[in-house]
Coordinates of C-alpha atoms in Angstrom, one line a residue:
Chain A
M9 CA 0.0 0.0 0.0
L10 CA 2.8 2.3 0.9
K11 CA 4.5 1.7 -2.5
Q12 CA 2.6 4.6 -4.0
Y13 CA 4.3 7.0 -1.5
P14 CA 8.0 6.1 -1.6
T15 CA 9.1 9.2 0.2
F16 CA 6.7 8.6 3.0
R17 CA 7.8 4.9 3.2
F18 CA 11.4 6.0 3.3
V19 CA 10.7 8.4 6.2
L20 CA 8.6 5.8 8.0
M21 CA 11.3 3.1 7.7
R22 CA 14.0 5.4 9.1
A23 CA 11.7 6.5 11.9
G24 CA 11.0 2.8 12.7
W25 CA 14.7 2.1 12.9
Y26 CA 15.3 5.1 15.1
F27 CA 12.5 4.0 17.4
L28 CA 14.2 0.6 17.8
T29 CA 17.5 2.4 18.6
F30 CA 15.6 4.5 21.1
L31 CA 14.3 1.3 22.8
V32 CA 17.9 -0.1 23.0
A33 CA 19.1 3.2 24.4
V34 CA 16.4 3.2 27.1
T35 CA 17.3 -0.4 28.0
I36 CA 21.0 0.5 28.3
N37 CA 20.1 3.5 30.3
F38 CA 18.1 1.4 32.7
F39 CA 20.3 -1.7 33.1
L40 CA 23.9 -0.3 33.1
P41 CA 23.6 1.6 36.4
R42 CA 22.2 -1.5 38.0
L43 CA 25.1 -3.7 36.9
G44 CA 27.4 -3.4 39.9
K45 CA 26.8 -4.9 43.3
N46 CA 26.9 -1.5 45.1
N47 CA 24.7 0.0 42.5
P48 CA 23.6 3.7 42.9
V49 CA 19.9 2.8 43.2
D50 CA 20.7 0.7 46.3
I51 CA 23.0 3.4 47.6
I52 CA 20.3 6.1 47.2
M53 CA 17.9 3.9 49.1
G54 CA 20.4 3.5 51.9
K55 CA 21.2 7.2 52.1
A56 CA 17.5 8.2 52.0
A57 CA 16.9 6.7 55.4
T58 CA 19.9 8.1 57.3
G59 CA 19.5 10.8 59.9
L60 CA 15.8 10.4 60.3
S61 CA 13.7 8.8 63.1
N62 CA 12.4 5.4 62.3
E63 CA 8.9 6.5 61.4
D64 CA 10.2 9.3 59.1
A65 CA 12.8 7.1 57.6
R66 CA 10.2 4.4 56.8
K67 CA 7.9 7.0 55.2
K68 CA 10.7 8.5 53.1
E69 CA 12.0 5.2 52.0
E70 CA 8.5 4.2 50.9
K71 CA 8.2 7.4 49.0
Y72 CA 11.4 6.7 47.1
L73 CA 10.4 3.2 46.4
Q74 CA 7.2 4.4 44.8
E75 CA 8.8 7.3 42.9
F76 CA 11.6 5.2 41.4
G77 CA 9.2 2.4 40.6
L78 CA 11.0 0.0 42.8
A79 CA 7.9 -1.3 44.6
K80 CA 4.7 -2.9 43.5
V81 CA 1.8 -0.6 43.4
G82 CA -1.8 -1.7 43.8
K83 CA -4.7 -0.6 41.7
D84 CA -5.6 2.2 44.1
G85 CA -2.1 3.8 43.6
Q86 CA -1.0 2.7 47.1
L87 CA 2.0 0.5 47.8
L88 CA 1.2 -3.2 48.0
R89 CA 2.2 -4.5 51.5
D90 CA 3.1 -7.9 52.7
A91 CA 1.9 -9.5 55.9
E92 CA 4.3 -7.4 58.1
G93 CA 3.1 -4.2 56.5
K94 CA 6.4 -3.7 54.5
P95 CA 6.1 -2.7 50.8
V96 CA 6.6 -5.5 48.3
K97 CA 9.6 -4.9 46.2
A98 CA 9.3 -5.2 42.4
G99 CA 11.5 -7.4 40.4
R100 CA 14.0 -6.1 37.9
L101 CA 11.7 -6.7 34.9
E102 CA 8.8 -5.0 36.6
Q103 CA 11.0 -2.1 37.5
F104 CA 12.1 -1.9 33.9
G105 CA 8.4 -1.8 32.9
N106 CA 7.7 1.0 35.3
Y107 CA 10.7 2.9 34.0
I108 CA 9.6 2.7 30.4
K109 CA 6.1 3.7 31.4
M110 CA 7.5 6.7 33.3
C111 CA 9.8 7.7 30.4
L112 CA 7.0 7.6 27.9
M113 CA 4.9 9.8 30.1
G114 CA 7.8 12.3 30.2
D115 CA 8.6 11.6 33.8
L116 CA 12.3 11.0 34.5
G117 CA 12.0 10.7 38.2
T118 CA 13.0 13.0 41.1
S119 CA 16.4 14.6 41.6
F120 CA 18.1 13.2 44.6
Q121 CA 20.2 16.2 45.4
K122 CA 17.5 18.8 44.7
Y123 CA 14.6 16.8 46.1
P124 CA 11.7 17.2 45.6
K125 CA 12.5 18.9 42.3
K126 CA 11.7 16.7 39.2
V127 CA 14.5 15.7 36.9
V128 CA 12.5 16.9 34.0
D129 CA 12.2 20.4 35.4
V130 CA 16.0 20.7 36.0
I131 CA 16.6 19.5 32.4
K132 CA 14.0 21.9 31.1
E133 CA 16.0 24.8 32.5
A134 CA 19.2 23.6 31.1
V135 CA 18.2 22.5 27.6
P136 CA 17.6 26.0 26.0
W137 CA 21.2 27.0 27.0
T138 CA 22.7 23.9 25.4
I139 CA 20.6 24.2 22.2
A140 CA 21.5 27.9 22.0
L141 CA 25.2 27.1 22.2
Q142 CA 25.4 23.9 20.2
L143 CA 23.0 24.2 17.3
P144 CA 24.5 27.4 15.8
T145 CA 28.0 26.3 16.6
I146 CA 27.8 22.9 14.9
L147 CA 25.9 24.3 11.9
F148 CA 28.3 27.3 11.4
G149 CA 31.4 25.1 12.0
W150 CA 30.2 22.6 9.5
I151 CA 29.4 25.2 6.8
V152 CA 32.5 27.3 7.2
G153 CA 34.7 24.3 7.4
N154 CA 33.3 22.7 4.3
V155 CA 33.5 25.9 2.2
L156 CA 37.1 26.6 3.3
G157 CA 38.1 22.9 2.7
A158 CA 36.6 22.9 -0.8
L159 CA 38.5 26.1 -1.6
A160 CA 41.7 24.7 -0.3
A161 CA 41.3 21.6 -2.5
Y162 CA 40.5 23.6 -5.6
R163 CA 43.0 26.4 -5.2
R164 CA 45.9 24.4 -3.6
G165 CA 48.9 26.8 -3.7
V166 CA 49.7 29.2 -0.9
F167 CA 46.2 29.3 0.5
D168 CA 46.3 25.5 1.0
R169 CA 49.8 25.4 2.3
V170 CA 48.9 27.9 5.1
F171 CA 45.4 26.7 5.7
F172 CA 46.0 22.9 5.8
P173 CA 48.4 22.7 8.7
L174 CA 46.4 25.2 10.6
A175 CA 43.2 23.2 10.1
L176 CA 45.1 20.0 11.0
I177 CA 46.4 21.5 14.3
L178 CA 43.0 23.0 15.2
S179 CA 41.1 19.8 14.5
S180 CA 43.5 17.7 16.6
F181 CA 42.9 19.7 19.7
P182 CA 40.6 17.9 22.1
F183 CA 37.6 20.1 22.9
F184 CA 38.4 20.4 26.6
V185 CA 42.0 21.3 26.0
F186 CA 41.1 24.1 23.6
G187 CA 38.5 25.4 26.0
M188 CA 40.9 25.5 28.9
L189 CA 43.6 27.3 26.8
L190 CA 41.0 29.9 25.6
V191 CA 39.9 30.5 29.2
Y192 CA 43.5 30.9 30.3
Y193 CA 44.5 33.3 27.6
F194 CA 41.4 35.3 26.9
A195 CA 39.8 35.3 30.4
V196 CA 42.8 35.2 32.8
V197 CA 45.9 36.6 31.0
L198 CA 44.0 39.1 28.9
P199 CA 40.8 39.6 30.8
W200 CA 38.7 40.4 27.7
F201 CA 36.0 37.8 28.3
P202 CA 34.4 36.2 31.3
A203 CA 35.8 32.8 32.3
M204 CA 32.6 31.1 33.3
G205 CA 28.8 31.2 33.4
G206 CA 26.1 31.9 30.9
Y207 CA 25.5 35.4 32.2
A208 CA 26.8 37.8 34.9
N209 CA 25.9 36.7 38.5
S210 CA 24.7 40.2 39.3
I211 CA 21.9 40.1 36.6
M212 CA 18.7 38.1 37.0
P213 CA 17.5 36.3 33.9
S214 CA 14.9 38.6 32.3
F215 CA 13.9 40.0 28.9
S216 CA 16.1 43.0 29.2
T217 CA 19.0 44.4 27.1
A218 CA 21.3 44.1 30.0
F219 CA 20.6 40.4 30.4
F220 CA 20.9 39.7 26.7
S221 CA 24.1 41.6 26.2
S222 CA 25.6 39.8 29.2
V223 CA 24.6 36.5 27.6
A224 CA 26.2 37.5 24.3
Y225 CA 29.4 38.5 26.1
H226 CA 29.5 35.1 27.9
Y227 CA 28.8 33.3 24.6
V228 CA 31.9 34.3 22.8
L229 CA 34.5 32.0 24.3
P230 CA 32.5 28.8 24.4
F231 CA 31.3 29.4 20.9
F232 CA 34.8 29.8 19.5
S233 CA 36.2 26.9 21.4
I234 CA 33.7 24.5 19.7
F235 CA 33.5 26.3 16.4
L236 CA 37.2 26.5 15.5
I237 CA 37.8 22.8 16.3
L238 CA 34.8 21.7 14.3
A239 CA 35.5 23.9 11.3
G240 CA 39.1 22.6 11.2
G241 CA 38.0 19.0 11.2
Q242 CA 35.3 19.5 8.6
A243 CA 37.7 21.5 6.4
I244 CA 40.2 18.6 6.4
G245 CA 37.6 16.1 5.5
M246 CA 36.2 18.3 2.7
R247 CA 39.7 19.0 1.4
S248 CA 40.6 15.4 0.9
M249 CA 37.2 14.6 -0.6
G250 CA 37.6 17.6 -3.0
I251 CA 41.1 16.5 -4.1
Y252 CA 39.8 13.0 -4.6
E253 CA 36.8 14.2 -6.7
L254 CA 39.1 16.5 -8.7
G255 CA 40.9 13.5 -10.1
T256 CA 37.8 11.7 -11.2
D257 CA 36.8 11.2 -14.8
Y258 CA 33.6 13.3 -14.7
I259 CA 35.5 16.4 -13.6
K260 CA 38.1 15.8 -16.3
Y261 CA 35.4 15.3 -18.8
A262 CA 33.6 18.5 -17.7
K263 CA 36.8 20.5 -17.9
W264 CA 37.5 19.0 -21.3
L265 CA 34.1 20.0 -22.5
G266 CA 35.1 23.5 -21.5
L267 CA 32.5 24.1 -18.9
K268 CA 32.8 27.2 -16.9
E269 CA 34.9 26.9 -13.7
G270 CA 31.9 27.8 -11.6
K271 CA 29.8 25.0 -13.1
V272 CA 32.6 22.5 -12.5
L273 CA 32.9 23.7 -8.9
T274 CA 29.2 23.1 -8.3
Y275 CA 29.5 19.5 -9.6
L276 CA 32.5 19.0 -7.5
F277 CA 31.0 20.5 -4.4
R278 CA 27.8 18.5 -4.7
N279 CA 29.5 15.2 -4.9
A280 CA 32.1 15.9 -2.3
M281 CA 29.3 17.1 0.0
L282 CA 27.4 13.8 0.5
P283 CA 30.1 11.9 2.3
Q284 CA 30.5 15.1 4.5
I285 CA 26.8 15.0 5.4
T286 CA 27.1 11.3 6.2
G287 CA 30.2 12.0 8.2
L288 CA 28.2 14.7 10.1
A289 CA 25.5 12.1 11.0
L290 CA 28.2 9.6 12.2
S291 CA 30.1 12.1 14.3
L292 CA 27.2 14.0 15.9
G293 CA 27.3 11.9 19.0
T294 CA 31.0 12.7 19.5
M295 CA 30.5 16.3 18.7
I296 CA 27.7 16.7 21.2
G297 CA 29.7 14.8 23.8
G298 CA 32.7 17.1 23.3
A299 CA 30.5 20.2 23.4
L300 CA 29.0 19.0 26.7
I301 CA 32.5 18.9 28.2
T302 CA 33.1 22.4 26.9
E303 CA 30.1 23.5 28.8
M304 CA 31.5 22.0 32.0
I305 CA 34.8 23.9 31.5
F306 CA 33.0 27.2 31.0
S307 CA 30.4 26.3 33.8
Y308 CA 27.9 27.1 31.1
P309 CA 24.4 26.6 32.6
G310 CA 23.4 23.8 30.1
L311 CA 23.0 20.1 30.2
G312 CA 26.7 19.4 30.5
M313 CA 26.9 21.4 33.7
A314 CA 23.7 19.8 35.0
M315 CA 25.3 16.4 34.3
L316 CA 28.6 17.4 36.0
T317 CA 26.8 18.7 39.1
A318 CA 24.8 15.5 39.2
I319 CA 27.9 13.3 38.9
Q320 CA 29.7 15.3 41.7
N321 CA 26.7 14.7 44.0
N322 CA 26.0 11.1 43.0
D323 CA 22.6 12.3 42.0
Y324 CA 21.8 9.2 40.0
P325 CA 18.2 9.9 38.7
M326 CA 19.6 13.2 37.4
I327 CA 22.6 11.5 35.7
Q328 CA 20.3 9.0 34.1
G329 CA 17.9 11.7 33.0
C330 CA 20.6 13.7 31.4
T331 CA 22.2 10.8 29.6
L332 CA 18.7 9.8 28.2
I333 CA 18.0 13.3 27.0
V334 CA 21.4 13.6 25.4
T335 CA 20.9 10.2 23.6
V336 CA 17.5 11.2 22.4
S337 CA 18.7 14.5 21.1
V338 CA 21.5 12.7 19.2
L339 CA 19.0 10.3 17.8
I340 CA 16.7 13.1 16.6
A341 CA 19.6 15.0 15.1
N342 CA 20.8 11.9 13.3
F343 CA 17.3 11.1 12.1
T344 CA 17.1 14.7 10.6
V345 CA 20.4 14.3 8.8
D346 CA 19.4 10.8 7.6
I347 CA 16.2 12.2 6.0
L348 CA 18.2 15.1 4.5
I349 CA 20.6 12.6 2.9
G350 CA 17.6 10.8 1.5
F351 CA 16.5 13.9 -0.3
L352 CA 20.0 15.1 -1.4
D353 CA 21.6 11.9 -2.5
P354 CA 20.7 11.2 -6.2
R355 CA 21.0 7.5 -5.6
V356 CA 18.5 7.4 -2.9
K357 CA 16.3 9.9 -4.8
A358 CA 16.5 7.7 -7.9
G359 CA 15.5 4.7 -5.8
L360 CA 12.5 6.7 -4.6
Q361 CA 11.4 7.7 -8.0
M362 CA 11.8 4.2 -9.4
G363 CA 9.4 3.1 -6.7
K364 CA 7.0 5.8 -7.9
G365 CA 6.9 4.4 -11.4
V366 CA 5.8 1.0 -10.2
Chain B
M7 CA 59.0 -2.8 3.1
K8 CA 58.2 -0.7 0.1
L9 CA 55.3 0.6 2.1
L10 CA 57.6 1.7 4.9
K11 CA 59.9 3.3 2.4
N12 CA 57.0 5.3 1.0
L13 CA 55.9 6.2 4.5
L14 CA 59.3 7.5 5.4
K15 CA 59.2 9.8 2.4
S16 CA 56.3 11.6 3.9
P17 CA 57.5 14.3 6.3
M18 CA 54.1 14.2 8.1
F19 CA 54.7 10.5 8.9
V20 CA 58.2 11.1 10.1
I21 CA 57.2 14.0 12.4
G22 CA 54.2 12.1 13.8
A23 CA 56.1 8.8 14.3
S24 CA 59.1 10.5 16.0
L25 CA 56.9 12.6 18.2
F26 CA 54.9 9.5 19.3
L27 CA 58.1 7.4 19.8
L28 CA 59.5 10.2 21.9
T29 CA 56.5 10.3 24.2
L30 CA 56.6 6.5 24.5
L31 CA 60.3 6.7 25.3
I32 CA 59.8 9.3 28.0
A33 CA 57.0 7.3 29.5
L34 CA 59.1 4.1 29.6
V35 CA 62.5 5.3 30.6
G36 CA 61.6 8.7 32.1
P37 CA 61.2 7.2 35.6
L38 CA 64.7 5.8 35.5
F39 CA 66.2 9.2 35.1
Y40 CA 63.8 11.3 37.2
K41 CA 62.9 10.2 40.7
I42 CA 59.1 10.1 40.8
T43 CA 57.7 11.0 44.2
M44 CA 54.1 11.3 45.3
A45 CA 55.1 12.8 48.7
R46 CA 54.4 16.4 49.7
V47 CA 57.5 18.3 48.7
G48 CA 56.1 21.9 48.8
A49 CA 53.2 24.1 49.6
Q50 CA 49.9 24.3 47.6
Y51 CA 50.5 25.5 44.1
D52 CA 54.1 26.5 44.7
A53 CA 55.5 28.2 41.6
P54 CA 58.1 26.4 39.4
T55 CA 61.6 26.5 40.7
A56 CA 65.0 25.3 39.3
K57 CA 64.6 22.0 41.3
F58 CA 60.9 21.5 40.5
I59 CA 60.6 23.0 37.1
L60 CA 56.8 22.6 36.9
G61 CA 55.9 23.6 40.4
M62 CA 53.5 22.0 42.8
D63 CA 49.9 20.8 42.7
D64 CA 47.2 21.6 45.2
L65 CA 48.6 19.0 47.6
G66 CA 52.1 20.2 47.2
R67 CA 53.2 17.3 45.0
D68 CA 55.8 17.7 42.2
Y69 CA 54.1 18.2 38.9
V70 CA 56.9 16.6 36.8
S71 CA 56.3 13.3 38.8
L72 CA 52.5 13.7 38.3
L73 CA 52.9 14.3 34.5
L74 CA 55.2 11.3 34.1
L75 CA 52.8 9.1 35.9
G76 CA 49.9 10.6 34.0
L77 CA 51.6 10.1 30.7
R78 CA 52.2 6.4 31.5
S79 CA 48.5 6.0 32.5
S80 CA 47.2 7.7 29.4
L81 CA 49.3 5.7 27.1
F82 CA 48.4 2.5 28.9
V83 CA 44.7 3.3 28.7
G84 CA 45.0 4.2 25.0
F85 CA 46.8 1.0 24.1
L86 CA 44.4 -1.2 26.2
A87 CA 41.3 0.4 24.8
G88 CA 42.8 0.5 21.3
V89 CA 43.7 -3.3 21.3
I90 CA 40.2 -4.2 22.7
A91 CA 38.3 -1.9 20.3
T92 CA 40.3 -2.9 17.3
T93 CA 40.0 -6.6 18.0
I94 CA 36.2 -6.5 18.5
G95 CA 35.7 -4.2 15.6
T96 CA 38.0 -6.2 13.3
L97 CA 36.3 -9.5 14.2
I98 CA 32.8 -8.2 13.6
G99 CA 33.7 -6.2 10.5
I100 CA 35.8 -8.9 8.8
Y101 CA 33.3 -11.6 9.4
G102 CA 30.2 -9.5 8.5
G103 CA 31.8 -8.1 5.4
F104 CA 32.9 -11.6 4.2
R105 CA 29.7 -13.5 5.1
G106 CA 27.2 -11.0 3.8
G107 CA 23.5 -11.8 3.9
V108 CA 21.5 -12.0 7.1
V109 CA 24.5 -12.3 9.4
D110 CA 26.0 -9.2 7.9
D111 CA 22.7 -7.3 8.1
I112 CA 22.4 -8.1 11.8
L113 CA 26.0 -7.3 12.7
N114 CA 25.7 -4.1 10.6
M115 CA 22.6 -3.1 12.5
V116 CA 24.1 -3.7 15.9
T117 CA 27.1 -1.6 14.8
N118 CA 25.0 1.2 13.5
L119 CA 23.0 1.1 16.7
F120 CA 26.1 1.7 18.7
V121 CA 27.3 4.4 16.3
V122 CA 24.2 6.4 17.0
I123 CA 24.1 5.9 20.7
P124 CA 26.9 8.2 21.9
S125 CA 29.7 6.1 23.5
F126 CA 30.4 9.1 25.8
V127 CA 27.0 8.5 27.4
V128 CA 27.5 4.8 27.8
L129 CA 30.9 5.5 29.3
I130 CA 29.4 7.9 31.8
L131 CA 26.7 5.4 32.8
I132 CA 29.1 2.5 33.4
S133 CA 31.7 4.6 35.1
A134 CA 29.2 6.1 37.4
S135 CA 27.8 2.7 38.3
F136 CA 31.2 1.7 39.7
S137 CA 31.1 4.2 42.4
E138 CA 34.0 2.4 44.2
G139 CA 37.1 0.7 42.9
R140 CA 37.2 2.3 39.5
S141 CA 40.7 1.3 38.3
L142 CA 42.6 2.5 35.3
T143 CA 42.4 -1.0 33.7
L144 CA 38.6 -1.1 34.2
I145 CA 38.3 2.3 32.4
G146 CA 40.5 1.1 29.5
V147 CA 38.3 -2.0 29.1
I148 CA 35.1 0.0 29.2
I149 CA 36.4 2.5 26.6
G150 CA 37.5 -0.4 24.4
M151 CA 34.1 -2.0 24.6
T152 CA 32.2 1.2 23.8
T153 CA 34.3 2.6 20.9
W154 CA 34.8 -0.5 18.6
T155 CA 32.1 0.7 16.1
W156 CA 34.6 2.8 14.0
S157 CA 36.9 -0.2 13.5
A158 CA 33.9 -2.4 12.6
R159 CA 32.7 -0.1 9.9
A160 CA 36.1 0.5 8.4
V161 CA 37.1 -3.1 8.3
R162 CA 33.7 -4.3 7.1
A163 CA 33.9 -2.1 4.0
Q164 CA 37.3 -3.5 3.2
S165 CA 36.4 -7.1 3.8
A166 CA 33.2 -6.8 1.7
A167 CA 35.3 -5.3 -1.2
L168 CA 37.7 -8.3 -1.1
K169 CA 35.0 -10.9 -0.8
S170 CA 34.5 -11.4 -4.6
K171 CA 38.2 -11.4 -5.5
D172 CA 39.6 -14.4 -7.4
H173 CA 42.0 -15.6 -4.8
I174 CA 39.2 -15.9 -2.3
S175 CA 37.2 -18.0 -4.7
L176 CA 40.2 -20.2 -5.3
A177 CA 40.7 -20.6 -1.6
K178 CA 37.1 -21.5 -1.2
L179 CA 37.3 -24.1 -4.1
N180 CA 40.3 -25.4 -2.4
G181 CA 38.1 -26.3 0.6
D182 CA 39.5 -23.8 3.0
N183 CA 37.1 -23.1 5.9
T184 CA 35.9 -19.6 6.7
L185 CA 38.4 -19.0 9.5
R186 CA 41.3 -19.9 7.3
V187 CA 40.0 -17.7 4.5
L188 CA 39.5 -14.8 6.9
L189 CA 42.9 -15.1 8.6
I190 CA 45.1 -16.0 5.6
H191 CA 43.4 -14.6 2.6
I192 CA 41.6 -11.5 3.8
L193 CA 43.4 -10.2 7.0
P194 CA 46.8 -9.7 5.4
Y195 CA 45.3 -7.6 2.6
I196 CA 43.5 -5.3 4.9
F197 CA 46.2 -5.2 7.6
S198 CA 47.2 -1.7 6.8
Y199 CA 43.6 -0.5 7.3
V200 CA 43.4 -2.4 10.6
F201 CA 46.6 -0.7 11.7
M202 CA 45.3 2.8 10.7
V203 CA 42.1 2.1 12.6
F204 CA 44.2 0.9 15.6
I205 CA 46.1 4.2 15.6
L206 CA 42.8 6.1 15.7
Q207 CA 41.4 3.9 18.4
V208 CA 44.4 4.5 20.6
S209 CA 44.0 8.2 20.2
S210 CA 40.3 8.1 20.9
G211 CA 41.0 5.9 23.9
I212 CA 43.4 8.5 25.3
L213 CA 40.9 11.3 24.7
S214 CA 38.0 9.3 26.2
E215 CA 40.0 8.6 29.3
A216 CA 40.9 12.3 29.6
A217 CA 37.3 13.4 29.0
I218 CA 35.8 11.0 31.5
S219 CA 38.4 11.9 34.1
M220 CA 37.8 15.6 33.5
I221 CA 34.2 15.2 34.6
G222 CA 35.2 13.3 37.8
L223 CA 34.6 9.7 36.7
G224 CA 38.3 8.8 36.2
P225 CA 40.4 6.1 37.7
M226 CA 40.8 6.2 41.5
D227 CA 43.9 4.1 41.8
T228 CA 46.4 6.4 39.9
V229 CA 47.1 9.7 38.3
S230 CA 46.2 10.3 34.7
L231 CA 46.5 13.4 32.5
G232 CA 42.7 13.7 32.8
T233 CA 42.7 13.6 36.6
I234 CA 45.4 16.3 36.6
L235 CA 43.1 18.5 34.5
N236 CA 40.1 17.6 36.7
Q237 CA 42.0 18.7 39.8
A238 CA 43.1 22.0 38.1
K239 CA 39.5 22.8 37.2
N240 CA 38.0 21.7 40.6
T241 CA 40.5 23.6 42.8
G242 CA 40.0 26.8 40.7
A243 CA 43.6 26.8 39.4
L244 CA 42.3 27.4 35.9
G245 CA 40.4 30.6 37.0
D246 CA 43.3 31.8 39.1
G247 CA 45.7 31.5 36.2
I248 CA 48.0 29.0 37.8
W249 CA 49.3 27.8 34.4
W250 CA 51.6 25.0 35.5
A251 CA 48.5 23.2 36.9
F252 CA 47.0 22.6 33.4
I253 CA 49.1 23.9 30.5
P254 CA 51.8 21.1 30.7
A255 CA 49.1 18.3 30.8
T256 CA 47.1 19.8 28.0
V257 CA 50.2 20.2 25.9
V258 CA 51.2 16.5 26.5
I259 CA 47.7 15.2 25.6
T260 CA 47.5 17.4 22.5
L261 CA 51.0 16.3 21.3
I262 CA 50.2 12.6 21.6
V263 CA 46.9 13.0 19.8
F264 CA 48.4 15.2 17.2
A265 CA 51.3 12.7 16.6
L266 CA 48.8 9.8 16.2
Y267 CA 46.7 11.9 13.9
L268 CA 49.7 12.8 11.7
I269 CA 50.6 9.1 11.5
N270 CA 47.1 8.2 10.4
T271 CA 46.7 11.0 7.9
S272 CA 50.0 10.4 6.3
M273 CA 49.2 6.7 6.0
E274 CA 46.0 7.5 4.3
G275 CA 47.9 9.7 1.9
V276 CA 50.3 6.8 1.0
F277 CA 47.4 4.3 0.6
N278 CA 45.3 6.7 -1.5
P279 CA 47.8 7.9 -4.1
R280 CA 45.4 10.6 -5.4
L281 CA 45.9 12.5 -2.2
R282 CA 49.6 12.6 -2.8
K283 CA 51.1 15.1 -5.2

């Protein structure tokens, strides 16, 4: 039935694959933390009860059991109890079921450190910062890197000889190293830019010019620390793709036909572009991971920082919530790029149109 | 041999290889010439002197000792993770590419799954679940087991391309079993690719360890370049401009990674003659 709508079928199939990946990711997210003997969930349960009188401790423990889906719950929403009045603990599989149910309802549990704040609420505050930092940085870095790389491949000569080593050095800097060096030089030695935070401490977040200019001021260093490395890496990839394509028969033929240089360049660019987009899809996870560490170095109030605070405080529900959100965002970003390739790659497009003819 | 000759003609390879061998040499024989001490020999963040050329850390320990130990740890983690990741990836890739069909489809799907799920996240989840007794070896093993996907993809493509070559068909006609074909008739042909992948895996292992240590989930039994940086960030040395607390460590990490990267890029150039010129 779907054969008449090849585009729709393509999107649907990719979506199905990503949903499967999502399920695997959720499973990993649930089971990995529970691997060890002294697993964090048990530790949290142990900690929850310390420093309280017996009655309070019991109540708090039961609350945790219920909130983390660790105990069986009756139809009335109350904990099921055994003969002695103790709550009946749920088995691993049942806990897993509860976890999935909670995830699908958008509930990632309660933060341990910021109790009774919900994990989802903490993440909601952090996500806009991370998106505002990472989306433009990755897009700009990718575009600028590719354009410069293609130019270096086509021109060669002096431009390439200066540009290539520079890009090579930039791209081999680990994200966190480059971030630290920028902080040291531009925030400590030459105090031009602030070393940390997303905005000045003295200003409360609001829709005012003062707040936004402070945000922009704090944006500069983290932006460049991700942007430069990314652009360098992309440029190197595009350069070698470009050089490779320049040697192919179709380019030679096009030149031999006497096509205008601009026309040849467009052919070259389009063909060298596809592997670069595929490369982007493959390395998005690494990029986002690297950018999260950059956030930690700049104490930028995004997801990376939330994750770091959670790790330092053994706030397990929070760590798990952050890792899940990061994974899901990487999946969504990958899905988008995948669909984009489907529409850009002539081979995939041809496959789609062939389906249309049937 | 001819390959090595070609490689030695590339200045990039020579620079990268000598840089890497130098760090390796320092890590191996450095401790014979420099007395490593973990004892308190000065005050918190004492500035560099003629005797302790890189100053003190926040516990008054000598930074040169810390760096030497950190370099050894980082190289160890890199090699361990690299060997594990390359082995897993090569086995999966070579077998899947050669077999084709349903087996290949399944292996490929598993690989793609783990390409998409960020290994950094998996690394955080596992490391955080070992809240006690996280050793350097454990971290190396975890990194190796989460980053093999690159090797698998690269090796699979090569193995699939070789599958239909004449000498493979001959070997099959000869009655060689799959294992023999894989080990004797495919592996030697793609060995250079496996080696290139290994280089990248070592470098990504070193970076992963540094990253995971940076966020406070590093090894507890020893000093690594990542734990040095973590300490510098946590104690505020970075914001206070105490350069000896983080510049030497960042330089060492970058140099190792850069050297490995040069080796890999130059090898690519030699294997792909169109990039030469």
